Short mmCIF file of C-alpha atoms in Angstrom, two decimals:
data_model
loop_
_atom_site.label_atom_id
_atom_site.label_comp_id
_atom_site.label_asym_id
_atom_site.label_seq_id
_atom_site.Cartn_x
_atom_site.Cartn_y
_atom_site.Cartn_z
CA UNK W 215 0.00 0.00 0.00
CA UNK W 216 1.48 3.21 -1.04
CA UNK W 217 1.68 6.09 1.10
CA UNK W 218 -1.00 8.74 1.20
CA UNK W 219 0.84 11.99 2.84
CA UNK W 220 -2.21 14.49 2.15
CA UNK W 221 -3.15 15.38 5.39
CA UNK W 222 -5.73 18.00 6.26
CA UNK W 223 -4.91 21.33 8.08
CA UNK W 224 -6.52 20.65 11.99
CA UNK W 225 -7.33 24.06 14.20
CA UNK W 226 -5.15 24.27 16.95
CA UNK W 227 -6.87 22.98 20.17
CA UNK W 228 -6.11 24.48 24.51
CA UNK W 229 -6.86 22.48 27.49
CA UNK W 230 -7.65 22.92 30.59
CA UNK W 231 -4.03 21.98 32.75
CA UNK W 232 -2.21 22.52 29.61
CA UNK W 233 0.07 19.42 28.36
CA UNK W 234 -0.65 17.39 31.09
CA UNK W 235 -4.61 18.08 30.19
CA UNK W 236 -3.45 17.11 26.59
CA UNK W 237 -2.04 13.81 27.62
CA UNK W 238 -4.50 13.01 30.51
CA UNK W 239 -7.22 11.30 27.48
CA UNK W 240 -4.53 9.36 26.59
CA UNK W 241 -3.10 8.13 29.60
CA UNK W 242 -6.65 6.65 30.15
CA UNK W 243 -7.08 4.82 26.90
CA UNK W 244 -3.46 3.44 27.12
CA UNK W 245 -4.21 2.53 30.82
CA UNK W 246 -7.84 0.92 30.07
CA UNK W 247 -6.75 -1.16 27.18
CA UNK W 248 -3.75 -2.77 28.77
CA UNK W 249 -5.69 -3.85 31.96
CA UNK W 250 -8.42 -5.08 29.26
CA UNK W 251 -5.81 -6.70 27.62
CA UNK W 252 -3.58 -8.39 30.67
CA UNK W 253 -6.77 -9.65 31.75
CA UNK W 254 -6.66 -11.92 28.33
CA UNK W 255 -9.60 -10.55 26.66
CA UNK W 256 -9.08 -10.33 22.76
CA UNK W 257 -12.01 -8.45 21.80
CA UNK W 258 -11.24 -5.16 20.57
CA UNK W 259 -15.00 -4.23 21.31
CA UNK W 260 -14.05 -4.31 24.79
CA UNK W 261 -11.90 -1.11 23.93
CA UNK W 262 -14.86 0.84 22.78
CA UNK W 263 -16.06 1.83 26.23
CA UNK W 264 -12.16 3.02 27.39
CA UNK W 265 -12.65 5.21 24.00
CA UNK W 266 -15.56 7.16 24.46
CA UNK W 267 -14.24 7.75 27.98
CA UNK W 268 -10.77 9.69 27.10
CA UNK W 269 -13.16 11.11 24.27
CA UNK W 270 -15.36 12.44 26.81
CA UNK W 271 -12.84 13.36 28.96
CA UNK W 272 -10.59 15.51 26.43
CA UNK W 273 -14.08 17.59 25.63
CA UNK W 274 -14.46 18.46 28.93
CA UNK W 275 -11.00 19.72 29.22
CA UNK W 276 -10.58 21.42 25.93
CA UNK W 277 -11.44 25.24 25.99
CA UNK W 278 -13.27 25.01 22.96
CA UNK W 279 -15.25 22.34 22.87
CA UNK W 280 -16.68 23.35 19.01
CA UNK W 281 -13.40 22.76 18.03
CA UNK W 282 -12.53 19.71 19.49
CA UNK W 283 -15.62 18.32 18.05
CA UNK W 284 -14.11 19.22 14.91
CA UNK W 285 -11.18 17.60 15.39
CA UNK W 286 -12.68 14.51 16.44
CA UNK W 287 -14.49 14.65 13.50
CA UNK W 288 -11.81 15.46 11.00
CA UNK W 289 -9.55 12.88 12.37
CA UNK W 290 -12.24 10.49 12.03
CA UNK W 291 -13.10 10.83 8.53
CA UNK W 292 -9.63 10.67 7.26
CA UNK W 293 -8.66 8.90 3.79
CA UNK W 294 -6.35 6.19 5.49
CA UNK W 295 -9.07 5.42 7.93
CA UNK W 296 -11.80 4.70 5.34
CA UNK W 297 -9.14 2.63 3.14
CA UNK W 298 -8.82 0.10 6.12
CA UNK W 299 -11.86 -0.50 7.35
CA UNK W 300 -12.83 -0.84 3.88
CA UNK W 301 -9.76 -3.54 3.15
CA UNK W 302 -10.42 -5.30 6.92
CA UNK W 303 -14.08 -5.77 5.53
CA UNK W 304 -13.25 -7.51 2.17
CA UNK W 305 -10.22 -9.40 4.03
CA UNK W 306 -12.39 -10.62 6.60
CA UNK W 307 -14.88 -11.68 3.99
CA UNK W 308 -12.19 -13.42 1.88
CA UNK W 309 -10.79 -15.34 5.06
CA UNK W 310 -14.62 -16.85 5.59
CA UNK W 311 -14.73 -17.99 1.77
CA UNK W 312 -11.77 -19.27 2.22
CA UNK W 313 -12.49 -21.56 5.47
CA UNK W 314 -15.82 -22.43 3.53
CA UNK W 315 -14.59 -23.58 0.52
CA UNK W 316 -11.96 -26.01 2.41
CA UNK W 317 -8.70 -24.13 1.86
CA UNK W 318 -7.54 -24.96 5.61
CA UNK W 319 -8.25 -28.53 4.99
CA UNK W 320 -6.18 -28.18 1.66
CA UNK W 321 -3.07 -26.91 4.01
CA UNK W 322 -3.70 -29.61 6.00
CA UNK W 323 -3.66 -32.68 3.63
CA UNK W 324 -0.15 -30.66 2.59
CA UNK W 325 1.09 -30.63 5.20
CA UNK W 326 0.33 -34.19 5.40
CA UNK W 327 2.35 -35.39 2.54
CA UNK W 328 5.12 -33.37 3.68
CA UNK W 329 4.86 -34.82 7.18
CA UNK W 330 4.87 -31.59 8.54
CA UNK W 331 3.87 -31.38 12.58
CA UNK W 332 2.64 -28.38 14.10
CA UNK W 333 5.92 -27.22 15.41
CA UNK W 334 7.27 -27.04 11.92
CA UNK W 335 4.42 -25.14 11.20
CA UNK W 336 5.01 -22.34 12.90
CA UNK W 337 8.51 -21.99 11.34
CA UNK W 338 7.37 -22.49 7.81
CA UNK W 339 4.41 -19.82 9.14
CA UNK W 340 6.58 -17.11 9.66
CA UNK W 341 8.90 -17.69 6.51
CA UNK W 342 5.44 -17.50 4.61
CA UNK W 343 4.13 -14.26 6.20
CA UNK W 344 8.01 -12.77 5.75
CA UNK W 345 7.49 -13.61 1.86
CA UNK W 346 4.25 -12.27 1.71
CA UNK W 347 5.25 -9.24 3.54
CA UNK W 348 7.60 -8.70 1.01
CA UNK W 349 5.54 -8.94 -1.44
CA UNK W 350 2.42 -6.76 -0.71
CA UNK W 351 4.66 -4.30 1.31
CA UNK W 352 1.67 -4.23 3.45
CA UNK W 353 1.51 -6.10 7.35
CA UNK W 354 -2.10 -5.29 7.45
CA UNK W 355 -2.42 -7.43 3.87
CA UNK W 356 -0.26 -10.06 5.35
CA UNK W 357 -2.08 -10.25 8.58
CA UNK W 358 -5.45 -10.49 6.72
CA UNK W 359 -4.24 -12.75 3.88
CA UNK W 360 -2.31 -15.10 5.87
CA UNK W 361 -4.46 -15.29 9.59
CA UNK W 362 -7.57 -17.13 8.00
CA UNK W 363 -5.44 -19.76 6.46
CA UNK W 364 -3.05 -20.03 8.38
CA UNK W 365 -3.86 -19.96 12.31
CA UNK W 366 -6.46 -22.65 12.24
CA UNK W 367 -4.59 -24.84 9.84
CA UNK W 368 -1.61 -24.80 12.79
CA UNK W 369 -3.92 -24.98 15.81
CA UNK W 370 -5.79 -28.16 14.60
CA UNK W 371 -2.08 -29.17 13.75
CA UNK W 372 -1.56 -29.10 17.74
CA UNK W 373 1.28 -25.83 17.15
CA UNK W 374 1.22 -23.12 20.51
CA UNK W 375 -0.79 -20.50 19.63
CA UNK W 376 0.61 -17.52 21.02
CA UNK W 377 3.55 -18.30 19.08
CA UNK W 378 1.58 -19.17 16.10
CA UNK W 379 0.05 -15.68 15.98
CA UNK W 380 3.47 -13.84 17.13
CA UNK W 381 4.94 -15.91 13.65
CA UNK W 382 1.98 -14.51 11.35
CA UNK W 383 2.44 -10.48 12.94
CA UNK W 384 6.18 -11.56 12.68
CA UNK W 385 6.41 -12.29 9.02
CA UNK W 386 4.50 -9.40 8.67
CA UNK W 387 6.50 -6.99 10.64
CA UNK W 388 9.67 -8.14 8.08
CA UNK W 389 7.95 -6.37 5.08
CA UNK W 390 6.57 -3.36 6.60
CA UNK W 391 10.62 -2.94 7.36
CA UNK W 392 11.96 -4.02 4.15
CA UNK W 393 9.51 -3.94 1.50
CA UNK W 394 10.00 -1.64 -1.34
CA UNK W 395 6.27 -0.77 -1.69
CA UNK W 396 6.13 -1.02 2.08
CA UNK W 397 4.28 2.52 3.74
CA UNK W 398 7.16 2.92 6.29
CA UNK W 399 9.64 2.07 3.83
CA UNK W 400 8.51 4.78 1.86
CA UNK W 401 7.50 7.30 4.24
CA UNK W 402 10.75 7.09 5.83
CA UNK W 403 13.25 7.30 2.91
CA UNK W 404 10.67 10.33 1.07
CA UNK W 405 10.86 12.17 4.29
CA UNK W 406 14.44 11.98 4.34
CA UNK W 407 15.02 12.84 0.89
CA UNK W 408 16.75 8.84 0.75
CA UNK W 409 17.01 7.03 -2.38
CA UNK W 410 14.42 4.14 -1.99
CA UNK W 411 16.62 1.47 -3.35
CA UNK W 412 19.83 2.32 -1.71
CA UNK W 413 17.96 2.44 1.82
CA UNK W 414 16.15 -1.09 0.99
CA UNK W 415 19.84 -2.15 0.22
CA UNK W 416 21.16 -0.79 3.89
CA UNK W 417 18.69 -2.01 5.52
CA UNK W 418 19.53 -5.71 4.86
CA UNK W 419 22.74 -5.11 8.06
CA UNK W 420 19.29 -4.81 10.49
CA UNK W 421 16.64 -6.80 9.46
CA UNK W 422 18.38 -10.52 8.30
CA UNK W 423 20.11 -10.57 12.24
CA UNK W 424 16.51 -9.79 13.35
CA UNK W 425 15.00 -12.32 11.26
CA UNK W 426 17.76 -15.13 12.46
CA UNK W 427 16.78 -14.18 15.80
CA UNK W 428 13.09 -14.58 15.32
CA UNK W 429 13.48 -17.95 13.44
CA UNK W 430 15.72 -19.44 16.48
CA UNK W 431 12.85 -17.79 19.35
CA UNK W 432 10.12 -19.70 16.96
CA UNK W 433 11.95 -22.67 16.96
CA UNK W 434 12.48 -22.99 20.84
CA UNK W 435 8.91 -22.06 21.71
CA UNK W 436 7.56 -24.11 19.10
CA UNK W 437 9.54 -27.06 20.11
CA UNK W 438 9.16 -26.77 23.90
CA UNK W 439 5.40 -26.22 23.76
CA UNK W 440 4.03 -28.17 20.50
CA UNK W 441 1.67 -30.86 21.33
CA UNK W 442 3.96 -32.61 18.24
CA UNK W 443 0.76 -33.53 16.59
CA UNK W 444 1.12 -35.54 13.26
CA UNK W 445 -1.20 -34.75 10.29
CA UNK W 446 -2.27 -38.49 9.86
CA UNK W 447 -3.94 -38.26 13.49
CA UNK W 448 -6.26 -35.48 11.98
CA UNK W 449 -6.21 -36.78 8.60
CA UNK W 450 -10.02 -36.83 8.76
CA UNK W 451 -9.91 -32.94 7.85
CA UNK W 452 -7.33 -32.93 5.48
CA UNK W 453 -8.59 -32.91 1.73
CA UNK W 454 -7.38 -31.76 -0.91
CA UNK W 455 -10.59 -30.60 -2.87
CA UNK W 456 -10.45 -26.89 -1.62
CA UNK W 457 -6.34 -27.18 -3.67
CA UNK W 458 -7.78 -24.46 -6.75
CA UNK W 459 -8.38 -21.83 -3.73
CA UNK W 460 -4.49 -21.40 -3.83
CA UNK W 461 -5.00 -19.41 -6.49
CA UNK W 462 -7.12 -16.96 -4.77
CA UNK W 463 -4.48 -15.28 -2.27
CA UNK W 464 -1.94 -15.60 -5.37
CA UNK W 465 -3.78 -13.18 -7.38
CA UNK W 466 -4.10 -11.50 -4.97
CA UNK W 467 -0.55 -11.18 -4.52
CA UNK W 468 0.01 -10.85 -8.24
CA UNK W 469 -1.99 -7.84 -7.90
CA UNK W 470 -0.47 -6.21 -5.43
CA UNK W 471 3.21 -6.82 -7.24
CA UNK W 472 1.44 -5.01 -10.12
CA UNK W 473 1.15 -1.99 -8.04
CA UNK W 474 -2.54 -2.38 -7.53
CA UNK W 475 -4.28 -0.20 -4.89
CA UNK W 476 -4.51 -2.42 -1.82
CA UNK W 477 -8.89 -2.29 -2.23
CA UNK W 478 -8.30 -3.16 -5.80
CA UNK W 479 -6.47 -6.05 -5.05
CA UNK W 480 -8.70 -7.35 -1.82
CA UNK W 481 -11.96 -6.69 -4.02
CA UNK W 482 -10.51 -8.41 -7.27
CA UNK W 483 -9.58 -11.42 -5.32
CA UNK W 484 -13.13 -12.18 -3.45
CA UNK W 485 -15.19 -11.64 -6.74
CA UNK W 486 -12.25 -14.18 -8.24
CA UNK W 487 -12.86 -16.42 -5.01
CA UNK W 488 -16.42 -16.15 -5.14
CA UNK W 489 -16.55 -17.38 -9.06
CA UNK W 490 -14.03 -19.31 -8.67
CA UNK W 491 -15.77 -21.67 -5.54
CA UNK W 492 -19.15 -21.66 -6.86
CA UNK W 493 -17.78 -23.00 -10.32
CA UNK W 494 -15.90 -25.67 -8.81
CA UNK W 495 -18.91 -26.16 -6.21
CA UNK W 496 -16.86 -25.93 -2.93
CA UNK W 497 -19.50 -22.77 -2.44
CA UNK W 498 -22.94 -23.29 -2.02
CA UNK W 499 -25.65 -20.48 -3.60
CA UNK W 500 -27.13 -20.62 -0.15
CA UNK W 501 -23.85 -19.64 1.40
CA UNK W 502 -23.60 -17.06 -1.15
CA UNK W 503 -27.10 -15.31 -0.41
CA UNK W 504 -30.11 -17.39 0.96
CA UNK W 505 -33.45 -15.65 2.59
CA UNK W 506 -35.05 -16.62 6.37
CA UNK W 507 -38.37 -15.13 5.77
CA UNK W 508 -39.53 -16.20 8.92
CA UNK W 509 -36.67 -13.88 10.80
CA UNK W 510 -36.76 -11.28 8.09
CA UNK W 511 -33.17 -11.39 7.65
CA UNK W 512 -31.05 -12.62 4.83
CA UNK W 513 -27.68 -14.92 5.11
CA UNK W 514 -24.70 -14.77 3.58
CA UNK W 515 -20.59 -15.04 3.75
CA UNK W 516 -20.48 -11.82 3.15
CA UNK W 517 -22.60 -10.45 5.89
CA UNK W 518 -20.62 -12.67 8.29
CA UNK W 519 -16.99 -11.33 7.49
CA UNK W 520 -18.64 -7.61 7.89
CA UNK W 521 -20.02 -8.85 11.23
CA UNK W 522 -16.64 -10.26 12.32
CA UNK W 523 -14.80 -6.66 10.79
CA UNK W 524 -17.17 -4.38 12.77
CA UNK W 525 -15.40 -4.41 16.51
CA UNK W 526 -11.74 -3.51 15.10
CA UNK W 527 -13.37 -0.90 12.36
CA UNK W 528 -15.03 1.39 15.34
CA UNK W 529 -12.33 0.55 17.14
CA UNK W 530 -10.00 2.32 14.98
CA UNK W 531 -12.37 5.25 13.85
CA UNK W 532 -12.65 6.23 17.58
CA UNK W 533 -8.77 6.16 18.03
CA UNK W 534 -8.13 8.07 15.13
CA UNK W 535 -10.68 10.87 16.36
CA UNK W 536 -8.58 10.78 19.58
CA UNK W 537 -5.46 11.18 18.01
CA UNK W 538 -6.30 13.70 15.85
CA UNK W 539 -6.62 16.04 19.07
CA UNK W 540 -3.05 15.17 20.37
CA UNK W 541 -1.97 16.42 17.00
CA UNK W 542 -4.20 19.64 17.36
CA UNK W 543 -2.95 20.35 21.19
CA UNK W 544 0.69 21.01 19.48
CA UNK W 545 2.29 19.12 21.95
CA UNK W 546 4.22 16.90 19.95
CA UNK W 547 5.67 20.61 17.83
CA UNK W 548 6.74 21.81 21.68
CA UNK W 549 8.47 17.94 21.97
CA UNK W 550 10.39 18.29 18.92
CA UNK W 551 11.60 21.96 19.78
CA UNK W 552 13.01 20.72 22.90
CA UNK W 553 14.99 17.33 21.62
CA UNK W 554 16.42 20.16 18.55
CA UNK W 555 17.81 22.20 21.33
CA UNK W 556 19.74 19.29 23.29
CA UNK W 557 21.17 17.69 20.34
CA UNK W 558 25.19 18.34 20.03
CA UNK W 559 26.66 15.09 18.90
CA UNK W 560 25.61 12.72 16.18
CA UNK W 561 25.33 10.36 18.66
CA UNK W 562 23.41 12.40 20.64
CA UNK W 563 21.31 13.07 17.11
CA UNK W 564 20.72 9.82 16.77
CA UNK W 565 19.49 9.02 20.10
CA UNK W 566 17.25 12.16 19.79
CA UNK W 567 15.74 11.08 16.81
CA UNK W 568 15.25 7.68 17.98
CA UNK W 569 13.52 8.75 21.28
CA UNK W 570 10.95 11.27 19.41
CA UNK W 571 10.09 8.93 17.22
CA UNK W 572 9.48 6.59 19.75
CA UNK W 573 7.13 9.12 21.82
CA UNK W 574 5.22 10.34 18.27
CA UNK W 575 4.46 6.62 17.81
CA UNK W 576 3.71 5.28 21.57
CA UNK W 577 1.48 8.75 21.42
CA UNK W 578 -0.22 8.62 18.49
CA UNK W 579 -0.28 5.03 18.22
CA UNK W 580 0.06 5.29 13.98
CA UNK W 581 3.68 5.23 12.68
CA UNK W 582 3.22 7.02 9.57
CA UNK W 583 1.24 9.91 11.14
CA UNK W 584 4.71 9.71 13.99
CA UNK W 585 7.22 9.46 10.97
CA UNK W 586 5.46 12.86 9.30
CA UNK W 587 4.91 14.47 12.63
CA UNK W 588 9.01 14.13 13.10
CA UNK W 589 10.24 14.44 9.38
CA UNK W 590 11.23 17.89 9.90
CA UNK W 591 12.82 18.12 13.44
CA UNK W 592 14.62 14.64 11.85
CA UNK W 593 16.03 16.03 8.95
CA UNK W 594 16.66 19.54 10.38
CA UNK W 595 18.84 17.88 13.15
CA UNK W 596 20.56 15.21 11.22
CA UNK W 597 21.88 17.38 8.32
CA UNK W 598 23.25 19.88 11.35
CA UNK W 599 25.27 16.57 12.99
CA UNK W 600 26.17 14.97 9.88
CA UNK W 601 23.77 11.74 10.27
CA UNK W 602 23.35 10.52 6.52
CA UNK W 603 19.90 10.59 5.27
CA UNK W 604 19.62 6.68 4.86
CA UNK W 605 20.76 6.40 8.16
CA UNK W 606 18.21 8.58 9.48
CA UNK W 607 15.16 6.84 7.77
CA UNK W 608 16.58 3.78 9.15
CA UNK W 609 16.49 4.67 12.44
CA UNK W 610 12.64 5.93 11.74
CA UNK W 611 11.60 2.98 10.48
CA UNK W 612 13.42 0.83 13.27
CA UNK W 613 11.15 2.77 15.53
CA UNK W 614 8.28 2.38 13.24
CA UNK W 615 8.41 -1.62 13.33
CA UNK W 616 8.87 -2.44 17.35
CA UNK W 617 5.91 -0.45 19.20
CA UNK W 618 3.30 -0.93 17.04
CA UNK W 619 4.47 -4.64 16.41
CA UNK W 620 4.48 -5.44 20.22
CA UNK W 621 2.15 -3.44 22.37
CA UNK W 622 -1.26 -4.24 22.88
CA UNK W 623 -3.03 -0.96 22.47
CA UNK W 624 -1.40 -0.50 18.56
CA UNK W 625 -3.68 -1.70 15.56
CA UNK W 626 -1.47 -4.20 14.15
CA UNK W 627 -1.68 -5.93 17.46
CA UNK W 628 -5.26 -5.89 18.04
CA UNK W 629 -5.75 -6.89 14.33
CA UNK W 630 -3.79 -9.91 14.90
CA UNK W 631 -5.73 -10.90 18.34
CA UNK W 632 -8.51 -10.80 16.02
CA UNK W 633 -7.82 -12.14 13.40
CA UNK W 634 -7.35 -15.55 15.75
CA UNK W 635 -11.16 -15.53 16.13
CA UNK W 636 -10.50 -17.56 12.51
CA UNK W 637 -10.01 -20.67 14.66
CA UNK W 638 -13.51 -20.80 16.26
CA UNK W 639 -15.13 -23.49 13.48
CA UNK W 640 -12.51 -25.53 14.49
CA UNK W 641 -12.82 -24.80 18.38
CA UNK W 642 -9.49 -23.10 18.66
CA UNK W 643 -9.36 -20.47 20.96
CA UNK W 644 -8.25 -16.82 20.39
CA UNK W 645 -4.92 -15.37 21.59
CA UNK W 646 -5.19 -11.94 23.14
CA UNK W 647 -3.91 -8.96 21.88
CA UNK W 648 -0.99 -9.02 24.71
CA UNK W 649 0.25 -12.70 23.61
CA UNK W 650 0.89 -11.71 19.80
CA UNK W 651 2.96 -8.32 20.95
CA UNK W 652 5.05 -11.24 23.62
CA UNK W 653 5.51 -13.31 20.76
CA UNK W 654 6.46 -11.33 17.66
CA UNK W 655 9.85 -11.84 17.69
CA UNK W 656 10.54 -10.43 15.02
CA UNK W 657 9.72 -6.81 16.38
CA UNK W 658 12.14 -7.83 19.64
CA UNK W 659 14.93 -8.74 17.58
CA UNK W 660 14.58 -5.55 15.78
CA UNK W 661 14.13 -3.75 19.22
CA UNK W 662 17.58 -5.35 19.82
CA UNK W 663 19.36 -4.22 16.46
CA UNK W 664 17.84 -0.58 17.57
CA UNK W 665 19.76 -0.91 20.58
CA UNK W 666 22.75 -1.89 18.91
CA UNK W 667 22.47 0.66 16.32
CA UNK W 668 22.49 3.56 18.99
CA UNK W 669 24.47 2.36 21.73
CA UNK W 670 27.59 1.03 19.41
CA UNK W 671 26.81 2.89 16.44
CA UNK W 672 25.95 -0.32 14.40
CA UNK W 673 25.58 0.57 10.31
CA UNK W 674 27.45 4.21 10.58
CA UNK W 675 30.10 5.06 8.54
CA UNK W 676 32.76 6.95 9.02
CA UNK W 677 32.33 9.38 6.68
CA UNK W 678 29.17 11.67 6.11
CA UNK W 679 27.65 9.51 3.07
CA UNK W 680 24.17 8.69 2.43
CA UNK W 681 24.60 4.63 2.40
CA UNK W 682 24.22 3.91 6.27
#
């Protein structure tokens, strides 16, 4: 998904208490959805309530209310918003025709004649999401693609589940770092001025030790708490009848490689998948559309992947309208004037940079809208301390893959947690939005390269040059 930097002009919004009054909303949305989510509840409805409540609380501390309303309003009804609730809708819907028309059975008569147990699963998982990852550019495409087929083929296959989902979000977090089409990947070279290619090229240094770390964390979790099931003792659900489905996620793929719009691509693929299962008759017409007269209420696929879309679409419509406000406060401008003023080394640059980014992201929860907010105060202070311009979308982008990857408040996160509910046909339970952020190694082992980077200047080069 390519990046859409139009963003529109918000009014500039007081509170009552000043920064701290700015903050206060947030500090009770962060606070309500991690005690939602340490008490193991995946449902991102449950976050709905803790919404409205830092909502309601930031109008009654803004000075003017009018335009806070606005603001709510505006950050609502933003492009980006509308373009993924609109791709969770048709993903979700795609990921039911897919468990309908026996693709998940199809994996698991594969994985049958490749004798393939559900701790190898969850390795072969995560090399699969990394590929697709790289492909679409998009972890949101990965997470929807990949989740339905996926996570309930490798539960029934006995794999842990926590680990299962950390592998999917995993694979996925390896393309939004990498991929050349990838949103961060792009907003973070643009907003440097970078060369795309040559920062794709740098960024090999970080994300293959990352990736060799996540691969040996899978491997010990999967092997020390697999229930080692074999495909023969479920061989009873494996089939290979729902095979032709394959082709459904790879043109959907093929798509995307052509530089499709992610909706194009989503859409394309469940008209394909529809024709596609009804020809080969692995879809029912009543699954398709059928009438209950008696309830006055029609049934369909389609009307049960919008169902299963709704929690996660308010979800995010709310948080976006309570973002928007942090934005319109100016608090984050007043952050960035203060870290320009301390910075006198490019060590001290880079740490700087690193740390802003990390409070735009952990603030606004939304890396691109952190990566734009800091563009300026990034560039400004790198060119001053000689940090090269790759270097410095690196280090945004390192930023931009770790929070959002691994805390349970963040979008990806919660996507992933529900995305799990894909296991219920098959009575596999969900894993909460605090187990995938444990388990998505990748995002630690990128954490660690971070850490590396800034504390032993990992990648830099001696000279000022713009390949580090």
């Amino acid at each position: 998904m390519k990046l859409e930097a139009t963003q529109e002009k918000l009014p500039q919004i007081q509170f009552y208490g000043g920064a701290f009054g700015a903050l206060l909303p947030f500090l009770v949305f962060v606070t309500g959805v991690i005690t939602i989510a340490l008490s193991g509840a995946p449902d991102e409805r449950g976050f709905w309530p803790v919404l409205i409540l830092a909502l309601g609380l930031g109008l009654m501390l803004c000075k003017d209310r009018s335009a806070f309303s606005e603001v709510v309003i505006s950050g609502m009804s933003q492009k980006i918003v509308m373009i993924m609730i609109t791709a969770w809708i048709l993903a979700s819907i795609i990921g039911i025709l897919m468990t309908l028309t026996g693709f998940v059975e199809a994996l698991i008569w594969i994985s049958d004649q490749i004798n393939l147990s559900g701790t190898g699963f969850i390795i072969a998982t995560f090399i699969i999401c990394c590929i697709v990852s790289l492909s679409t550019g998009s972890s949101f495409a990965t997470i929807l693609i990949c989740s339905p087929l996926l996570y309930p083929t490798g539960g029934i296959l006995g794999a842990h589940l926590p680990a299962l989902a950390g592998a999917i979000i995993g694979g996925a977090t390896f393309g939004d770092f990498i991929a050349p089409i990838s949103d961060t990947t792009i907003a973070s070279a643009l907003s440097q001025d970078a060369e795309i290619g040559a920062t794709i090229k740098s960024r090999l240094k970080y994300v293959l030790p990352a990736a060799i770390f996540a691969l040996v964390c899978y491997s010990i979790v999967a092997f020390g708490n697999g229930a080692e099931m074999k495909i023969s003792e479920t061989e009873t659900l494996g089939s290979p009848k729902g095979l032709p489905m394959l082709l459904v996620p790879a043109f959907i793929i093929y798509l995307f490689l052509k530089g499709k719009h992610l909706l194009h691509g989503l859409l394309f693929g469940l008209l394909f998948g529809t024709i596609l299962g009804f020809a080969l008759g692995l879809l029912p017409l009543d699954q398709i559309i059928s009438l209950d007269l008696k309830n006055f209420a029609a049934k369909s696929f389609v009307i049960d992947g919008i169902n299963r879309a709704v929690g996660l679409s308010f979800f995010t419509i709310l948080l976006m309208g309570l973002v928007a406000t942090l934005k319109a406060s100016g608090l984050m401008n007043r952050l960035v004037d203060f870290a320009a003023a301390r910075a006198k080394t490019k060590k001290h640059a880079e740490g700087w940079i690193a740390t802003v980014m990390s409070i735009a992201v952990l603030l606004t929860t939304h890396s691109i809208v952190a990566i734009l907010m800091v563009t300026d105060f990034t560039k400004k202070t790198g060119t001053q301390l000689g940090v090269s311009k790759i270097r410095r979308a690196n280090l945004l982008s390192l930023i931009a893959c770790i929070f959002p990857f691994v805390l349970p408040y963040f979008i990806p996160v919660i996507l992933m947690a529900n995305m799990t509910n894909t296991g219920q046909e098959f009575d596999i339970p969900q894993v909460s939005p605090l187990e995938v952020g444990l388990y998505n190694f990748m995002s630690w082992g990128l954490l660690l390269m971070a850490l590396i980077t800034l504390l032993f200047g990992w990648g830099r080069t001696k000279k000022i040059k713009d390949n580090g």
